[in-house]
XYZ file of N, CA, C and O in Angstrom:
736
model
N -32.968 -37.066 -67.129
C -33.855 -38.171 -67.404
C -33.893 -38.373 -68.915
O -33.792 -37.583 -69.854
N -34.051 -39.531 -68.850
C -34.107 -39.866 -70.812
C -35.401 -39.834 -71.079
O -36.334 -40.158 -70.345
N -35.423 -39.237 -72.668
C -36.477 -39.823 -73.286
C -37.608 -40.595 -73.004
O -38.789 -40.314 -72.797
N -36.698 -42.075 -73.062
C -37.553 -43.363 -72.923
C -38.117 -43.230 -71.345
O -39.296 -43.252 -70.992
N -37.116 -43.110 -70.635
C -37.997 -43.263 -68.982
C -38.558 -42.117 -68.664
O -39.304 -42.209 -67.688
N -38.450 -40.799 -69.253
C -39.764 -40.236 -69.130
C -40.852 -40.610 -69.250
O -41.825 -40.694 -68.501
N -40.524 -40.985 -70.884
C -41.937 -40.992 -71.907
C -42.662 -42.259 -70.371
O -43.617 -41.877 -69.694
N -41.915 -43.807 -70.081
C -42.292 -44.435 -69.274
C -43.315 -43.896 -67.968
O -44.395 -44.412 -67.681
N -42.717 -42.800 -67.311
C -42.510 -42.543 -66.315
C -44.345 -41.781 -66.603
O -45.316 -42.080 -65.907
N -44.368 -40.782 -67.803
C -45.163 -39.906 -67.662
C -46.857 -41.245 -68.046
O -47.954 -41.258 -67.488
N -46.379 -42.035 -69.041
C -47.484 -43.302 -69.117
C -48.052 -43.243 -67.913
O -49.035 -42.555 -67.637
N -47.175 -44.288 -66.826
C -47.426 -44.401 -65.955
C -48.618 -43.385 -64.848
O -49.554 -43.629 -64.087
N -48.019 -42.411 -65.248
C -49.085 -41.275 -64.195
C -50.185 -40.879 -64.873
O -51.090 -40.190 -64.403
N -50.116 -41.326 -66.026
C -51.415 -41.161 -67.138
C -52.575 -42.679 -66.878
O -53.806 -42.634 -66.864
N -51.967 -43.536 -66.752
C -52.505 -44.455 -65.914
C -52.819 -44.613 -64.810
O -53.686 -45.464 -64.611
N -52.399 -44.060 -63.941
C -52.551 -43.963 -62.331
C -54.036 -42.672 -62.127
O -54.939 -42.677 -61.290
N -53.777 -41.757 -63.188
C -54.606 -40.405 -62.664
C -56.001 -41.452 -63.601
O -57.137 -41.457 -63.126
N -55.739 -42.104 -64.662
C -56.880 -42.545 -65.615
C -57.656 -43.337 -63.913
O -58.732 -42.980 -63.434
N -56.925 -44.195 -63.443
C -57.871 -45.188 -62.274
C -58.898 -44.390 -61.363
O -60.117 -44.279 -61.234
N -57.504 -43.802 -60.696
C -57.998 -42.813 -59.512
C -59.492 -41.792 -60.515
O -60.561 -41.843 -59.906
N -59.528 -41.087 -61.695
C -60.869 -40.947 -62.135
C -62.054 -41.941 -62.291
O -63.268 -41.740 -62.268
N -61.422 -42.926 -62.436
C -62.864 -44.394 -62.658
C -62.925 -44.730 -61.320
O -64.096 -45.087 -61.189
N -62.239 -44.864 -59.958
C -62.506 -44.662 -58.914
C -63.291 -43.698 -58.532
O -64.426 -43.887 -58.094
N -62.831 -42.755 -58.648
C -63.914 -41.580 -58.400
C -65.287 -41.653 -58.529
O -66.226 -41.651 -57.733
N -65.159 -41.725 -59.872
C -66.388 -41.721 -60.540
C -67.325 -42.691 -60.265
O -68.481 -42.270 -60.214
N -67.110 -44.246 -60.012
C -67.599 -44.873 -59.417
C -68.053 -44.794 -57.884
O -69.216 -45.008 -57.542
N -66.729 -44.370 -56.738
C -67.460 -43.596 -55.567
C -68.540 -42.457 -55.984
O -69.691 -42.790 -55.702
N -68.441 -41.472 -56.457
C -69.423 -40.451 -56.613
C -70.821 -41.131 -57.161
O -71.786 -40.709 -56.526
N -71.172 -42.110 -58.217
C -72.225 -42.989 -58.280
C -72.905 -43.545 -57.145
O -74.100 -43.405 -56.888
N -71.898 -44.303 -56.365
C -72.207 -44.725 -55.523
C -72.689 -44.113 -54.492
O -73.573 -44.671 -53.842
N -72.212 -42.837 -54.122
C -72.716 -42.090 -53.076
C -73.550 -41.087 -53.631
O -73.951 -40.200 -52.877
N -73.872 -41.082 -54.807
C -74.967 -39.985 -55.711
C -74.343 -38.762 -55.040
O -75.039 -38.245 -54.166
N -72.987 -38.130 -55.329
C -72.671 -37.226 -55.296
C -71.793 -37.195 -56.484
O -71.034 -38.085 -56.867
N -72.095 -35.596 -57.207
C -71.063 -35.066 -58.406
C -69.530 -35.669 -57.809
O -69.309 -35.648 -56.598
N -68.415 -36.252 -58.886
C -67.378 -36.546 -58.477
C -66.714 -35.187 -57.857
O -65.990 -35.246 -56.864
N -66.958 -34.193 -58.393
C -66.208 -32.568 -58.123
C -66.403 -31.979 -56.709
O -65.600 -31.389 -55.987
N -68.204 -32.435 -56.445
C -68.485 -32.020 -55.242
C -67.890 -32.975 -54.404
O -67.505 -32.599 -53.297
N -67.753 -34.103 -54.729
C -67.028 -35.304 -53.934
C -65.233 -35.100 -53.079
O -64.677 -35.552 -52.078
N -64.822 -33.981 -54.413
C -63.541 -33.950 -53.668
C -63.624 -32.941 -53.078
O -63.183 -33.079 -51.937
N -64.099 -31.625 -53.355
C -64.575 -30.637 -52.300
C -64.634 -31.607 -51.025
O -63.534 -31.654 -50.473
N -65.475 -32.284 -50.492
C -65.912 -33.016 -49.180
C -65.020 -33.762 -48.914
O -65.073 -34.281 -47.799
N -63.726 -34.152 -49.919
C -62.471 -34.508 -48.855
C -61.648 -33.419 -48.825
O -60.660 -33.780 -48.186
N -61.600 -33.003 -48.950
C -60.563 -31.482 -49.286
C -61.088 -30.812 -47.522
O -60.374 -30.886 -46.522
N -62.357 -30.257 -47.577
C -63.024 -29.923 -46.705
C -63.034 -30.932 -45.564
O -63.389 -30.434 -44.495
N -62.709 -32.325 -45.525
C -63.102 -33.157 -44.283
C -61.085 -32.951 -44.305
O -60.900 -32.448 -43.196
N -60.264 -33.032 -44.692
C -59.187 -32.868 -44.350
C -58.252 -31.784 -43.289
O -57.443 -31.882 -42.367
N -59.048 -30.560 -44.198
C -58.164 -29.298 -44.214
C -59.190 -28.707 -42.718
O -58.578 -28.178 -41.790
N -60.655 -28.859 -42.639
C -61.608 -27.899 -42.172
C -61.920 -26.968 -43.441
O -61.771 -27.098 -44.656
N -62.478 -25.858 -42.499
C -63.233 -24.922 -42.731
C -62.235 -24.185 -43.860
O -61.192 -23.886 -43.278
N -62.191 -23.832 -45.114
C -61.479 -23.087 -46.017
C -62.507 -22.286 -47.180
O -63.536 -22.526 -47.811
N -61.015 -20.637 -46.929
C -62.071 -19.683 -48.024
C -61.967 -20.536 -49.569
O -61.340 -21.549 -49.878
N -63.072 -19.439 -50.533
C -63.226 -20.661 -51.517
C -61.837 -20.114 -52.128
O -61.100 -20.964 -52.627
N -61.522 -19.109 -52.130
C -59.891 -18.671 -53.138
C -58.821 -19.812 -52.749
O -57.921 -20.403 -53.346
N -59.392 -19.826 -51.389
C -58.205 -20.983 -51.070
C -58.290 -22.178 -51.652
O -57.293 -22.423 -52.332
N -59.209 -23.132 -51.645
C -59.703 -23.788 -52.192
C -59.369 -23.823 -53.501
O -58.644 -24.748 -53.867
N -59.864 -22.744 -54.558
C -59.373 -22.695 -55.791
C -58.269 -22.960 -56.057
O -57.904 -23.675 -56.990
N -57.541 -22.368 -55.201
C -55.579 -22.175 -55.337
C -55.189 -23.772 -55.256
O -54.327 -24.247 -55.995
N -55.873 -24.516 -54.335
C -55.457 -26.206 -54.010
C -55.456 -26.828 -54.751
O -54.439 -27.497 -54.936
N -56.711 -26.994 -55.707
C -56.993 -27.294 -56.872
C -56.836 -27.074 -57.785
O -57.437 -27.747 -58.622
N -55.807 -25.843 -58.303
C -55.530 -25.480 -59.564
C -56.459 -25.292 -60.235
O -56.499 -25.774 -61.367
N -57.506 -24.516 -59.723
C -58.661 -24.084 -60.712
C -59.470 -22.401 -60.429
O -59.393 -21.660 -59.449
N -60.040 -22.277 -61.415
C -60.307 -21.005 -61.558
C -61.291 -20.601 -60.319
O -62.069 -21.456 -59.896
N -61.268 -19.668 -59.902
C -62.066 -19.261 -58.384
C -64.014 -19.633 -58.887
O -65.012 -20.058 -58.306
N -63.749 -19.276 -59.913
C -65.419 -19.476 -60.565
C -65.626 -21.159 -60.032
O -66.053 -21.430 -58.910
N -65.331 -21.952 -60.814
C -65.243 -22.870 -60.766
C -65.660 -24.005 -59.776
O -66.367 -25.008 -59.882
N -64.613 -23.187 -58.326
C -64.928 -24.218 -56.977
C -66.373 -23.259 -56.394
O -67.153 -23.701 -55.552
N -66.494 -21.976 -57.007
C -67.845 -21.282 -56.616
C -68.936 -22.130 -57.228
O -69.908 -22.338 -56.503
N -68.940 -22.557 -58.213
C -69.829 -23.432 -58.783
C -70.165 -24.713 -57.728
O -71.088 -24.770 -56.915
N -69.124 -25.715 -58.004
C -69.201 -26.389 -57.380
C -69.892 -26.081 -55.642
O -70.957 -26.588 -55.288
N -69.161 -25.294 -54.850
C -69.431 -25.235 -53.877
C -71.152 -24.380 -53.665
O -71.710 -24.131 -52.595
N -71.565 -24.140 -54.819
C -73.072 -23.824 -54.887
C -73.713 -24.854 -54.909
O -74.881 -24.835 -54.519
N -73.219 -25.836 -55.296
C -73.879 -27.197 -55.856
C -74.256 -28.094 -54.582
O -75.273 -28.754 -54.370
N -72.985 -27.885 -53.723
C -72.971 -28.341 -52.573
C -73.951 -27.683 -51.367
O -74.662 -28.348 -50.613
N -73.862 -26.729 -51.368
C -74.869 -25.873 -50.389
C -76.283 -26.171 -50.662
O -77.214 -26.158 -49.858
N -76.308 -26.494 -52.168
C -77.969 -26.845 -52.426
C -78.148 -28.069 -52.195
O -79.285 -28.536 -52.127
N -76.877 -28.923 -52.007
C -77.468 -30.425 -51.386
C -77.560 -30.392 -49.843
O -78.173 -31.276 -49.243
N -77.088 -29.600 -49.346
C -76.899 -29.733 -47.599
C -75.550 -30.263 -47.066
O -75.520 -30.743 -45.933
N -74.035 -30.181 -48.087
C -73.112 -30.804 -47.494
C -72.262 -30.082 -47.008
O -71.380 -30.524 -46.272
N -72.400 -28.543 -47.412
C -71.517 -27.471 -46.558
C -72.433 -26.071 -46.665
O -73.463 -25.697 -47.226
N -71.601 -25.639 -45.943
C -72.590 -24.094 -45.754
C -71.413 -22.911 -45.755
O -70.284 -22.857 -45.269
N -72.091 -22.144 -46.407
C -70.330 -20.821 -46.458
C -71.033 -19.677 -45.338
O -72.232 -19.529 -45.101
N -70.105 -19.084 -44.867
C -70.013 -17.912 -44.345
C -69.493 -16.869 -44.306
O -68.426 -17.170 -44.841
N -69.405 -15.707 -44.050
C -68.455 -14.513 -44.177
C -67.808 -14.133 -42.596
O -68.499 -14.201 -41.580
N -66.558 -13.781 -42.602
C -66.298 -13.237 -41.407
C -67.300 -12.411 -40.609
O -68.508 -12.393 -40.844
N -66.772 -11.825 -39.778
C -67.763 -10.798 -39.046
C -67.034 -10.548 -38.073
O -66.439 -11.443 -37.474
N -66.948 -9.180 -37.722
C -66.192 -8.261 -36.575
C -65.316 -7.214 -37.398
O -65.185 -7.207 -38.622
N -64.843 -6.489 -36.648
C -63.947 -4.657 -37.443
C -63.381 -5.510 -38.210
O -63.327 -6.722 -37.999
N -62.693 -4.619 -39.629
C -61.917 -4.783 -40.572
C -61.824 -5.843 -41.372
O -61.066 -5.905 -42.340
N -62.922 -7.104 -40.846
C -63.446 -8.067 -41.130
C -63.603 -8.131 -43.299
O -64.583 -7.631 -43.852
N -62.746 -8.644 -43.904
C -62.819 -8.444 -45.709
C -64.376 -9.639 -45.930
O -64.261 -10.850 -46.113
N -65.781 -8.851 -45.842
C -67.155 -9.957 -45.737
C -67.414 -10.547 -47.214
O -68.412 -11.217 -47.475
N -66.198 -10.161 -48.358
C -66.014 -10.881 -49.568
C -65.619 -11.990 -49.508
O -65.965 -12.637 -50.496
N -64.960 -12.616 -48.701
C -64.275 -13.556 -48.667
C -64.992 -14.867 -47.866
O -64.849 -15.061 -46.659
N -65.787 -15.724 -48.764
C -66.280 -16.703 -48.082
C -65.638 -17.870 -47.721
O -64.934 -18.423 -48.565
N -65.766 -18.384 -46.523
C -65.489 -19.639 -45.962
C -66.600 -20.836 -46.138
O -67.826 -20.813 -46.028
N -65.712 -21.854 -46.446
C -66.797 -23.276 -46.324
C -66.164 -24.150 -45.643
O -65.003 -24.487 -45.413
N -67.365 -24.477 -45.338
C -67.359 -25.956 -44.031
C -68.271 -27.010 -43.923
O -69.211 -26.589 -43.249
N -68.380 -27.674 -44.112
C -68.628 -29.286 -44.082
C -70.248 -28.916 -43.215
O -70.220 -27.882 -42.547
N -71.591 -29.706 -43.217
C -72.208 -29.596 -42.340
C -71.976 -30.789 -42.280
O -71.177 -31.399 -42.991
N -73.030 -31.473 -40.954
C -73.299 -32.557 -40.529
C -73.352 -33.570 -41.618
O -72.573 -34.523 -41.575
N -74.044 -33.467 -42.406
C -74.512 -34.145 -43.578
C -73.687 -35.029 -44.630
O -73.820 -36.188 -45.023
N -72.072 -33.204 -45.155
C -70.860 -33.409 -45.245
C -70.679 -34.148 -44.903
O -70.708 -35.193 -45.553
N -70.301 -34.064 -43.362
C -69.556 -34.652 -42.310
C -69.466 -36.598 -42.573
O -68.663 -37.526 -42.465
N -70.371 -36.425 -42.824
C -71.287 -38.228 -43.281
C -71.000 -38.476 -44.339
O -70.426 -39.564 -44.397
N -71.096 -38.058 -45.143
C -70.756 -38.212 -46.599
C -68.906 -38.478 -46.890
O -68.386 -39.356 -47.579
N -68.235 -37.383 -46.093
C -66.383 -37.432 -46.161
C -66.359 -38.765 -45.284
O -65.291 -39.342 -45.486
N -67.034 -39.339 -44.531
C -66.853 -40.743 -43.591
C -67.669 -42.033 -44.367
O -67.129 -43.138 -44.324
N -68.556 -41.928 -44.847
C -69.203 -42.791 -45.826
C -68.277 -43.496 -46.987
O -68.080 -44.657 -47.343
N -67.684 -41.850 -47.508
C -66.287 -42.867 -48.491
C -65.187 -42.685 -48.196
O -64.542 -43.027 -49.188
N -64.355 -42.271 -47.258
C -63.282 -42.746 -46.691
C -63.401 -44.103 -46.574
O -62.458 -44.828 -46.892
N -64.740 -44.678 -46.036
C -64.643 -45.847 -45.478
C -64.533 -46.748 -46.623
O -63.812 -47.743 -46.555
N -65.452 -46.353 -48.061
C -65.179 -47.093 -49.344
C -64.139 -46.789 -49.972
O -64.101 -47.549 -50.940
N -62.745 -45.707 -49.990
C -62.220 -45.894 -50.611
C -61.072 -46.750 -49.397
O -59.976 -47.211 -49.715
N -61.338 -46.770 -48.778
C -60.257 -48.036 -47.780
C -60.508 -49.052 -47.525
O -59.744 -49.733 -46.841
N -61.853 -49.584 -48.063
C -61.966 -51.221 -48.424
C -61.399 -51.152 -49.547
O -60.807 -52.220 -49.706
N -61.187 -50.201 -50.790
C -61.295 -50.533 -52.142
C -59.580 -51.001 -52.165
O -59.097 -52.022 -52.655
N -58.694 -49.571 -51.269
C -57.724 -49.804 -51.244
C -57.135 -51.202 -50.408
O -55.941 -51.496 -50.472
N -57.671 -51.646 -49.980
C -57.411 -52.704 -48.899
C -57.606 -54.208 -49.569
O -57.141 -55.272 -49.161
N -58.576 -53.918 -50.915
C -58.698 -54.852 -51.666
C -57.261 -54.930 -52.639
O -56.502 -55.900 -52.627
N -57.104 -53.938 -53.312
C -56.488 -53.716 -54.270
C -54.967 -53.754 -53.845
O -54.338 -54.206 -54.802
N -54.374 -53.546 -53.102
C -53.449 -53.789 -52.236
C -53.105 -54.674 -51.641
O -51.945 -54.891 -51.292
N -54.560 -55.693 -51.306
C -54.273 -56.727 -50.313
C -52.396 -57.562 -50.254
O -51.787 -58.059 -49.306
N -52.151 -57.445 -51.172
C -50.427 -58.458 -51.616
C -49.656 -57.683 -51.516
O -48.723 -57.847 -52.301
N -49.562 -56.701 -50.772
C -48.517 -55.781 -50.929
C -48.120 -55.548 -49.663
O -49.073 -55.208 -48.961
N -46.649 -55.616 -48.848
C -46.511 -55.643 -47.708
C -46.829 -54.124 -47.336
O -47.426 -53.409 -48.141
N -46.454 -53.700 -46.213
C -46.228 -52.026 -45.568
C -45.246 -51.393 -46.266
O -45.280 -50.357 -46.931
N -44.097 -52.388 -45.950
C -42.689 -51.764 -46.992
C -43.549 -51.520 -48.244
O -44.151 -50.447 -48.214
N -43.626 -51.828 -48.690
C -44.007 -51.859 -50.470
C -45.158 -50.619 -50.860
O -45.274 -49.980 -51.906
N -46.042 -50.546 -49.440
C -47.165 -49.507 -49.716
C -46.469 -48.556 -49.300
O -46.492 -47.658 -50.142
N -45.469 -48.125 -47.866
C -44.481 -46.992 -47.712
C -43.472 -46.379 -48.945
O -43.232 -45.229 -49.312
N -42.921 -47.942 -49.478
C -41.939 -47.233 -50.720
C -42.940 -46.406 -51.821
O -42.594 -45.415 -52.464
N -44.344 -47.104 -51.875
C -45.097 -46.217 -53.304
C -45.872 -45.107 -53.226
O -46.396 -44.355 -54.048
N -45.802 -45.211 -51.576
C -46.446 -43.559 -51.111
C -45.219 -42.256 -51.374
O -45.334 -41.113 -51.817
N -44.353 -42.833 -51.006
C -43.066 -41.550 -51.223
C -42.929 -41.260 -52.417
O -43.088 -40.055 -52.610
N -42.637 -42.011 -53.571
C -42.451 -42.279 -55.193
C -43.470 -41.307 -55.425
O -43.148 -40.300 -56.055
N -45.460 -41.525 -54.745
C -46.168 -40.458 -55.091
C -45.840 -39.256 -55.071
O -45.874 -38.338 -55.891
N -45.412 -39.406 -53.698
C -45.656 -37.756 -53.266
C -44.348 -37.202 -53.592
O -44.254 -35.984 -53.442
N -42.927 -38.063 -54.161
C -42.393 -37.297 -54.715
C -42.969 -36.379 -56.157
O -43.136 -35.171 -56.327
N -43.167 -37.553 -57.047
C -43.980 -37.273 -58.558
C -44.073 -35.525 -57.749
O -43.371 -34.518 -57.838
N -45.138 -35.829 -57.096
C -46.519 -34.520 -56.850
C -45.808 -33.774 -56.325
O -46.534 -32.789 -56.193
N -44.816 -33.514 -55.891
C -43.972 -32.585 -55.525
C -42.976 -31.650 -56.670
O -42.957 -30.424 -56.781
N -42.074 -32.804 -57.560
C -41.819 -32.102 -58.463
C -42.986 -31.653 -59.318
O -42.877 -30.508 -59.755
N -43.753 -32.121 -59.549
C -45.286 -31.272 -60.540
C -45.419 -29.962 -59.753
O -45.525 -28.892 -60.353
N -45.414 -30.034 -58.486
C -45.960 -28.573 -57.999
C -45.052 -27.811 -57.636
O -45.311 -26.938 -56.808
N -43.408 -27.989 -58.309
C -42.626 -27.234 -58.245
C -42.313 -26.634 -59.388
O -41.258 -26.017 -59.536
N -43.121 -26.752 -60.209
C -43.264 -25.861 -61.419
C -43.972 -25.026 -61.180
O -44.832 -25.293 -60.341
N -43.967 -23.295 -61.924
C -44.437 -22.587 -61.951
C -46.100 -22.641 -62.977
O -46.038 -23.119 -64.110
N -47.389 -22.148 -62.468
C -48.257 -22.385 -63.351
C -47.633 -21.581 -64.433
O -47.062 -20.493 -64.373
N -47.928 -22.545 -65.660
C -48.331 -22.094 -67.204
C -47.068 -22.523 -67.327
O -46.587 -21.660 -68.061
N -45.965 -23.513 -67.022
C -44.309 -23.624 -66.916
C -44.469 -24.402 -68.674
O -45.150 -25.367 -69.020
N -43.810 -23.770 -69.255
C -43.663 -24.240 -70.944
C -41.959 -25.514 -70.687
O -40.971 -25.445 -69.956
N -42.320 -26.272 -71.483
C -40.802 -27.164 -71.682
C -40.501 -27.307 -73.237
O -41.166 -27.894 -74.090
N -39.419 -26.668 -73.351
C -38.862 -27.001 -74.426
C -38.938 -28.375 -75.090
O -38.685 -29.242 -74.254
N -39.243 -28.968 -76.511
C -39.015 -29.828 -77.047
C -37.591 -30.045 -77.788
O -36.738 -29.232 -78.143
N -37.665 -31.451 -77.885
C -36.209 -31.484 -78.949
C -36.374 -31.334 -80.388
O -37.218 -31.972 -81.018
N -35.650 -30.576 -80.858
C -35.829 -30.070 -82.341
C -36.040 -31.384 -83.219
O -35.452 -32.465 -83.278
N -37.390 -30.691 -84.030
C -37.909 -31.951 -84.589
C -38.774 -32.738 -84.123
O -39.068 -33.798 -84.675
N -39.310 -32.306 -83.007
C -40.244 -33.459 -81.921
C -41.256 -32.861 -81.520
O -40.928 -31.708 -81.237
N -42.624 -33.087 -81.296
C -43.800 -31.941 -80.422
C -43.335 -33.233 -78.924
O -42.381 -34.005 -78.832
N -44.387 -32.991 -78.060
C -44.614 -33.458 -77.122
C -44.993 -35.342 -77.413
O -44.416 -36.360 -77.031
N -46.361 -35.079 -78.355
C -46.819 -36.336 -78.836
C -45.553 -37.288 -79.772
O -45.420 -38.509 -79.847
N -44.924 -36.427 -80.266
C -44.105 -37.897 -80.935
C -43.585 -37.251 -82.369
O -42.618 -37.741 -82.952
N -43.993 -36.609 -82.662
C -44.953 -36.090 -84.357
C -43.563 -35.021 -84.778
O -42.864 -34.297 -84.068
N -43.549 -35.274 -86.082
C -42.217 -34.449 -86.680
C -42.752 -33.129 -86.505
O -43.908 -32.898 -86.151
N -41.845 -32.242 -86.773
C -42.261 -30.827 -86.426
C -41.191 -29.602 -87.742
O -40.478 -30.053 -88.639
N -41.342 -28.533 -87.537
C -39.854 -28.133 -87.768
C -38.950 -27.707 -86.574
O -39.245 -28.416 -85.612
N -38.058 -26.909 -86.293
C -37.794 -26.440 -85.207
C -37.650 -26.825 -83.816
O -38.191 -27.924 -83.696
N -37.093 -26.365 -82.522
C -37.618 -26.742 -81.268
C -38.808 -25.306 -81.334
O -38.780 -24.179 -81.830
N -39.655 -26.002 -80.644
C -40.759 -25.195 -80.372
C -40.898 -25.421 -78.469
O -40.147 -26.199 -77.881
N -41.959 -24.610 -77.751
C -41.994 -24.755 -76.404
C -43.537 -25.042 -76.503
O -44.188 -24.257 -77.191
N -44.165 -26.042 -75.914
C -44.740 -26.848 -75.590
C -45.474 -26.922 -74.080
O -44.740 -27.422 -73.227
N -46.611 -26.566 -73.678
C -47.023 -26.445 -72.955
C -47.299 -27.939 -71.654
O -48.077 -28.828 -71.999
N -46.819 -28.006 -70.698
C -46.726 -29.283 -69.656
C -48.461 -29.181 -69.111
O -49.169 -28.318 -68.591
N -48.601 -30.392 -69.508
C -49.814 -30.791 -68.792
C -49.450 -31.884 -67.355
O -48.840 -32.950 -67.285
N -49.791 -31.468 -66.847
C -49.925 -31.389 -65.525
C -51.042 -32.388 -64.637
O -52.059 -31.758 -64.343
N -51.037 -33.752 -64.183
C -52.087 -35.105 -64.030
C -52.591 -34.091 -62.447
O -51.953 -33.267 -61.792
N -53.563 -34.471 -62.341
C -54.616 -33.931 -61.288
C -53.652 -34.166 -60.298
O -53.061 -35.217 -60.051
N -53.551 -32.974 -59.712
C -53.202 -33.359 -58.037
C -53.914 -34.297 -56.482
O -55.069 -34.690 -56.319
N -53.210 -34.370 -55.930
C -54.124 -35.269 -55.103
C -55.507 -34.832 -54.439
O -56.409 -35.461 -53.885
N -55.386 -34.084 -54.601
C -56.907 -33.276 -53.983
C -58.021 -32.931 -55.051
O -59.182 -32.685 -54.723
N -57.631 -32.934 -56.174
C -58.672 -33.015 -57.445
C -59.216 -34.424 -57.545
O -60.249 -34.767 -58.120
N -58.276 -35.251 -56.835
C -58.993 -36.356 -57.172
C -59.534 -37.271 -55.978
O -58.581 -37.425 -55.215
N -60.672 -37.951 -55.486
C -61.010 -38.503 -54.294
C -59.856 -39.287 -53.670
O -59.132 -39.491 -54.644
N -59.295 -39.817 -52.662
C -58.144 -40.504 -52.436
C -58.987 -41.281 -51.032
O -58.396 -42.106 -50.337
């Protein structure tokens, strides 16, 4: 890939992840839920019932983190965790699951983000929404076929941003939210 249609290519998903956050953020207003706890409750209305490590691992985030969040959630009434139970049973390992409440809330904006999409789309045949679903989920495929912390070499003389440098140096890849960090 060149240069230029990278540099293009990576714009582009810098724009796409910028929407999908002002989407968000606007659903989560709208439904007076944290945007974070918001994707928890599609993550959770997708997958079911998941431990929080797991969870963490989906999201590319630190186990603390979705513990937070998913505290946040238990104190609103939208999921409830549990521990196994029976022999050999590991009772560290909590599971979360959606309550009723959840349950309403992952169907409340499904339903708004598929007017929003239905708006925003309206001109676009099936072909056209099939060809830009694959293009996604390619993107998101090569992203998650990197190893975390995956460094890329720069070209000598270049950082990432643009900016003279000395040397090639290695440069750390930032990485646009995956689809599950962000409401969809």
């Amino acid at each position: 890939m060149t240069t230029s249609s990278s540099r293009t290519l990576l714009t582009a998903i810098e724009d796409l992840a910028r929407a999908q956050r002002e989407t968000g953020a606007l659903l989560a207003r709208e439904l007076d839920c944290p945007r974070a706890g918001l994707t928890l409750v599609h993550l959770l209305s997708r997958l079911g019932p998941q431990p929080v490590g797991d969870l963490a691992e989906r999201l590319r985030v630190d186990i603390s983190v979705v513990s937070r969040q998913v505290s946040a959630l238990v104190d609103a009434g939208l999921v409830h965790r549990s521990a196994p139970d029976g022999p050999g049973a590991d009772r560290r390992v909590r599971t979360v699951a959606l309550t009723a409440r959840g349950t309403e809330l992952a169907a409340r904006s499904r339903a708004h983000l598929e007017e929003r999409a239905g708006e925003a789309f309206a001109g676009w045949t099936p072909d056209e929404l099939t060809a830009a679903a694959v293009q996604v989920q390619k993107i998101t495929a090569a992203i998650h076929s990197l190893p975390p912390g995956h460094h890329v070499p720069t070209r000598a003389g270049t950082t990432p941003a643009g900016t003279t440098t000395a040397p090639a140096t290695t440069a750390p890849v930032t990485t646009p939210p995956t689809r599950e960090q962000i409401p969809a």
